[in-house]
Amino acid sequence: MPLLVDVLTLFPRMLDGVLAESILGKGIAAGHLAVRVHDLRAWTTDKHRTTDDRPFGGGAGMVLKPEPVFAAIEQLQTAGCRRIYLTPDGTPLSPVLAQELSRERHLIFLSGHYEGIDQRIRDRVIDQEISIGDYVLTNGTLAAAVVIDALARFIPGVLGEEKSLTHESFTSKLLDFPQYTRPAEFRGMSVPEVLLSGNHAEIEKWRVARQVEKTRQVRPDLLK
Ligand code: ADE
């Protein structure tokens, strides 16, 4: 059975392009994973389809109400599924976490509201909270897309070549080396000689040196 991913969001159309295109789109089309996007409003019961309300205790903004979220998750959840809330105060997404998620059978992602969600949701129907970085998005839908994309790459068959998974940033804790393709000369800029030499030992040495140089410049924290 392929991994099943349910996404609960107030903005389902934000995911249309993301899930249809590129390697993720192909992976879904090929049945390596299934993604179902749900509009939270489908679980509202009032005439105005209300999903948020003012915070108790005062303050700016609106808070996502518990009723539609509980109803949605209780309907969708299965035994052993992992229910994830996307939030900037969650556990940072990492390759290890993405790979761990890729091995689950059923994930439910809840995209939050800009201002926050009722704490009782987090206390009762959420198993894990994940952040995609130290910045604040207008809502968690793009964050859910990022996590889905990152985990999909670890599902066997989604990436054509298994090789492409091993030879890249963050599996080695070094940033990538520069890549070149034809033409060997373009607008006066030539490809480094060593890459045209056919000497694989020299090429490997050159690539590692570029990786260390780039990592020292951009992410010295990775070298410690
Ligand atoms: N929702 C808003 N900002 C977010 C972030 N950085 N990570 C995950 N979910 C979010």
Short mmCIF file of C-alpha atoms and ligand atoms in Angstrom, two decimals:
data_model
loop_
_atom_site.label_atom_id
_atom_site.label_comp_id
_atom_site.label_asym_id
_atom_site.label_seq_id
_atom_site.Cartn_x
_atom_site.Cartn_y
_atom_site.Cartn_z
CA MET A 1 0.00 0.00 0.00
CA PRO A 2 1.44 3.41 -0.94
CA LEU A 3 1.70 6.17 1.65
CA LEU A 4 -1.58 8.05 2.06
CA VAL A 5 -1.34 11.77 2.87
CA ASP A 6 -4.38 13.83 3.88
CA VAL A 7 -4.03 17.62 3.98
CA LEU A 8 -6.53 19.74 5.90
CA THR A 9 -6.45 23.38 4.84
CA LEU A 10 -8.58 26.47 4.41
CA PHE A 11 -6.86 27.06 1.05
CA PRO A 12 -6.95 23.77 -0.86
CA ARG A 13 -6.29 25.37 -4.24
CA MET A 14 -2.85 26.49 -3.05
CA LEU A 15 -1.76 22.88 -3.58
CA ASP A 16 -3.14 22.34 -7.08
CA GLY A 17 0.04 23.16 -8.99
CA VAL A 18 2.43 21.76 -6.42
CA LEU A 19 0.88 18.30 -6.47
CA ALA A 20 0.43 18.14 -10.24
CA GLU A 21 3.89 19.16 -11.42
CA SER A 22 7.38 17.79 -11.62
CA ILE A 23 8.71 14.76 -9.78
CA LEU A 24 6.06 14.98 -7.06
CA GLY A 25 3.28 15.03 -9.67
CA LYS A 26 4.82 12.05 -11.45
CA GLY A 27 5.26 10.16 -8.17
CA ILE A 28 1.58 10.65 -7.38
CA ALA A 29 0.51 9.74 -10.92
CA ALA A 30 2.63 6.57 -10.70
CA GLY A 31 0.95 5.61 -7.41
CA HIS A 32 4.06 5.88 -5.20
CA LEU A 33 2.00 8.02 -2.82
CA ALA A 34 -1.54 9.34 -2.69
CA VAL A 35 -2.40 12.87 -1.56
CA ARG A 36 -5.92 13.99 -0.73
CA VAL A 37 -6.51 17.70 -0.12
CA HIS A 38 -9.50 18.66 2.01
CA ASP A 39 -11.17 22.02 2.58
CA LEU A 40 -11.69 22.38 6.35
CA ARG A 41 -14.90 24.25 5.63
CA ALA A 42 -16.46 20.94 4.60
CA TRP A 43 -16.62 20.09 8.32
CA THR A 44 -18.35 23.29 9.44
CA THR A 45 -22.00 23.01 10.39
CA ASP A 46 -23.24 26.61 10.56
CA LYS A 47 -24.75 28.69 7.76
CA HIS A 48 -21.66 30.91 7.45
CA ARG A 49 -19.24 27.95 7.47
CA THR A 50 -17.25 29.54 10.28
CA THR A 51 -13.77 28.19 10.90
CA ASP A 52 -12.32 30.83 13.22
CA ASP A 53 -13.27 33.09 16.10
CA ARG A 54 -11.81 35.78 18.38
CA PRO A 55 -9.28 34.69 21.01
CA PHE A 56 -10.39 34.31 24.62
CA GLY A 57 -8.43 36.76 26.77
CA GLY A 58 -8.26 39.29 23.96
CA GLY A 59 -5.59 40.11 21.44
CA ALA A 60 -5.36 40.59 17.72
CA GLY A 61 -6.38 38.13 15.07
CA MET A 62 -8.56 35.09 14.84
CA VAL A 63 -8.12 31.55 16.10
CA LEU A 64 -9.04 28.34 14.27
CA LYS A 65 -12.01 26.75 16.06
CA PRO A 66 -11.76 23.22 17.43
CA GLU A 67 -15.06 21.79 16.12
CA PRO A 68 -14.32 21.47 12.38
CA VAL A 69 -10.76 20.26 12.98
CA PHE A 70 -11.79 17.58 15.49
CA ALA A 71 -14.58 16.45 13.14
CA ALA A 72 -12.23 16.30 10.14
CA ILE A 73 -9.42 14.45 11.90
CA GLU A 74 -11.81 12.02 13.62
CA GLN A 75 -13.31 11.18 10.24
CA LEU A 76 -10.01 10.79 8.37
CA GLN A 77 -7.73 9.19 10.96
CA THR A 78 -6.80 5.52 10.87
CA ALA A 79 -5.11 3.31 13.47
CA GLY A 80 -1.43 4.23 13.69
CA CYS A 81 -1.66 7.31 11.47
CA ARG A 82 0.53 10.32 12.31
CA ARG A 83 -1.32 13.63 12.71
CA ILE A 84 0.93 16.61 12.05
CA TYR A 85 0.37 20.31 12.61
CA LEU A 86 2.50 22.73 10.56
CA THR A 87 3.66 25.62 12.72
CA PRO A 88 6.75 27.82 13.10
CA ASP A 89 7.06 26.65 16.73
CA GLY A 90 7.29 22.97 15.78
CA THR A 91 10.22 20.56 15.41
CA PRO A 92 12.45 21.75 12.53
CA LEU A 93 12.13 19.68 9.35
CA SER A 94 15.32 17.73 8.62
CA PRO A 95 16.29 15.04 6.12
CA VAL A 96 16.10 12.47 8.92
CA LEU A 97 12.57 13.55 9.79
CA ALA A 98 11.53 13.62 6.12
CA GLN A 99 12.81 10.08 5.64
CA GLU A 100 11.07 8.91 8.81
CA LEU A 101 7.75 10.36 7.53
CA SER A 102 8.25 8.67 4.15
CA ARG A 103 8.11 5.28 5.91
CA GLU A 104 4.71 5.89 7.52
CA ARG A 105 1.50 4.46 6.07
CA HIS A 106 -0.83 7.39 6.69
CA LEU A 107 -0.08 11.04 7.45
CA ILE A 108 -2.59 13.80 8.20
CA PHE A 109 -1.30 17.36 7.83
CA LEU A 110 -3.19 20.22 9.42
CA SER A 111 -2.42 23.64 8.00
CA GLY A 112 -2.87 26.32 10.59
CA HIS A 113 -4.40 29.72 10.54
CA TYR A 114 -2.19 32.80 10.41
CA GLU A 115 -3.03 33.78 13.99
CA GLY A 116 -3.06 30.35 15.55
CA ILE A 117 -5.31 27.46 16.40
CA ASP A 118 -7.21 26.47 19.52
CA GLN A 119 -4.74 24.74 21.87
CA ARG A 120 -7.15 21.86 22.46
CA ILE A 121 -6.56 20.75 18.87
CA ARG A 122 -2.83 20.49 19.56
CA ASP A 123 -3.44 18.73 22.87
CA ARG A 124 -5.81 16.05 21.59
CA VAL A 125 -5.70 15.37 17.87
CA ILE A 126 -2.12 16.25 16.91
CA ASP A 127 0.83 13.86 17.36
CA GLN A 128 3.65 16.05 16.10
CA GLU A 129 4.29 19.69 15.22
CA ILE A 130 6.68 20.53 12.38
CA SER A 131 8.29 23.80 11.27
CA ILE A 132 9.93 24.28 7.90
CA GLY A 133 12.12 27.14 9.13
CA ASP A 134 12.47 30.21 11.31
CA TYR A 135 10.14 32.50 9.38
CA VAL A 136 6.39 32.89 9.44
CA LEU A 137 4.20 32.01 6.47
CA THR A 138 0.66 33.34 6.09
CA ASN A 139 -0.64 29.82 6.66
CA GLY A 140 0.74 26.29 6.87
CA THR A 141 -0.38 25.08 3.44
CA LEU A 142 2.91 25.83 1.70
CA ALA A 143 4.72 24.26 4.66
CA ALA A 144 2.68 21.08 4.17
CA ALA A 145 3.66 21.12 0.49
CA VAL A 146 7.33 21.45 1.43
CA VAL A 147 7.17 18.53 3.85
CA ILE A 148 5.32 16.36 1.30
CA ASP A 149 7.87 17.19 -1.40
CA ALA A 150 10.80 16.50 0.94
CA LEU A 151 9.45 13.16 2.13
CA ALA A 152 8.32 12.01 -1.33
CA ARG A 153 11.93 11.98 -2.50
CA PHE A 154 12.64 9.21 0.01
CA ILE A 155 9.87 6.93 -1.29
CA PRO A 156 11.43 4.22 -3.48
CA GLY A 157 10.67 4.85 -7.15
CA VAL A 158 9.83 8.54 -6.85
CA LEU A 159 13.29 9.65 -7.93
CA GLY A 160 14.30 7.91 -11.12
CA GLU A 161 17.89 7.26 -10.13
CA GLU A 162 18.54 6.10 -6.58
CA LYS A 163 21.98 7.65 -7.06
CA SER A 164 20.60 11.16 -7.04
CA LEU A 165 19.61 10.74 -3.40
CA THR A 166 23.07 9.89 -2.12
CA HIS A 167 25.20 12.41 -3.94
CA GLU A 168 23.74 15.64 -2.68
CA SER A 169 23.62 18.22 0.06
CA PHE A 170 22.78 17.13 3.59
CA THR A 171 23.32 13.44 3.18
CA SER A 172 27.02 14.31 3.42
CA LYS A 173 26.57 17.47 5.54
CA LEU A 174 28.42 19.37 2.83
CA LEU A 175 26.77 21.69 0.33
CA ASP A 176 26.78 20.72 -3.34
CA PHE A 177 29.60 21.17 -5.84
CA PRO A 178 28.96 23.26 -8.98
CA GLN A 179 27.53 21.50 -12.03
CA TYR A 180 28.11 22.30 -15.70
CA THR A 181 26.67 21.00 -18.95
CA ARG A 182 27.19 21.76 -22.63
CA PRO A 183 28.36 24.03 -24.16
CA ALA A 184 31.91 23.89 -22.74
CA GLU A 185 32.27 27.57 -23.59
CA PHE A 186 29.37 30.02 -23.19
CA ARG A 187 29.63 33.82 -23.51
CA GLY A 188 33.30 33.69 -22.70
CA MET A 189 32.81 31.52 -19.61
CA SER A 190 34.44 28.12 -19.82
CA VAL A 191 33.80 24.99 -17.82
CA PRO A 192 36.64 24.11 -15.38
CA GLU A 193 39.26 22.10 -17.27
CA VAL A 194 39.29 19.21 -14.82
CA LEU A 195 35.66 18.33 -15.63
CA LEU A 196 36.57 17.79 -19.28
CA SER A 197 39.67 15.73 -18.43
CA GLY A 198 37.97 12.36 -17.96
CA ASN A 199 40.17 11.83 -14.88
CA HIS A 200 37.61 10.63 -12.34
CA ALA A 201 39.91 10.73 -9.32
CA GLU A 202 40.85 14.33 -10.08
CA ILE A 203 37.21 15.27 -10.70
CA GLU A 204 36.17 13.77 -7.35
CA LYS A 205 38.98 15.66 -5.58
CA TRP A 206 37.97 18.92 -7.25
CA ARG A 207 34.31 18.41 -6.33
CA VAL A 208 35.00 17.74 -2.66
CA ALA A 209 37.27 20.80 -2.51
CA ARG A 210 34.47 22.96 -3.98
CA GLN A 211 32.00 21.48 -1.49
CA VAL A 212 34.22 22.33 1.47
CA GLU A 213 34.88 25.83 0.10
CA LYS A 214 31.17 26.52 -0.45
CA THR A 215 30.18 25.11 2.92
CA ARG A 216 32.81 27.22 4.70
CA GLN A 217 31.46 30.34 2.96
CA VAL A 218 27.73 29.77 3.27
CA ARG A 219 27.14 27.30 6.13
CA PRO A 220 30.21 27.16 8.39
CA ASP A 221 27.96 25.69 11.10
CA LEU A 222 27.79 22.42 9.10
CA LEU A 223 31.57 21.92 9.36
CA LYS A 224 31.64 21.93 13.15
N1 ADE B 1 3.07 28.06 9.29
C1 ADE B 1 3.47 29.35 9.22
N2 ADE B 1 4.81 29.43 9.18
C2 ADE B 1 5.27 28.15 9.22
C3 ADE B 1 6.57 27.57 9.21
N3 ADE B 1 7.69 28.31 9.15
N4 ADE B 1 6.67 26.23 9.27
C4 ADE B 1 5.56 25.47 9.33
N5 ADE B 1 4.31 25.95 9.35
C5 ADE B 1 4.17 27.28 9.29
#
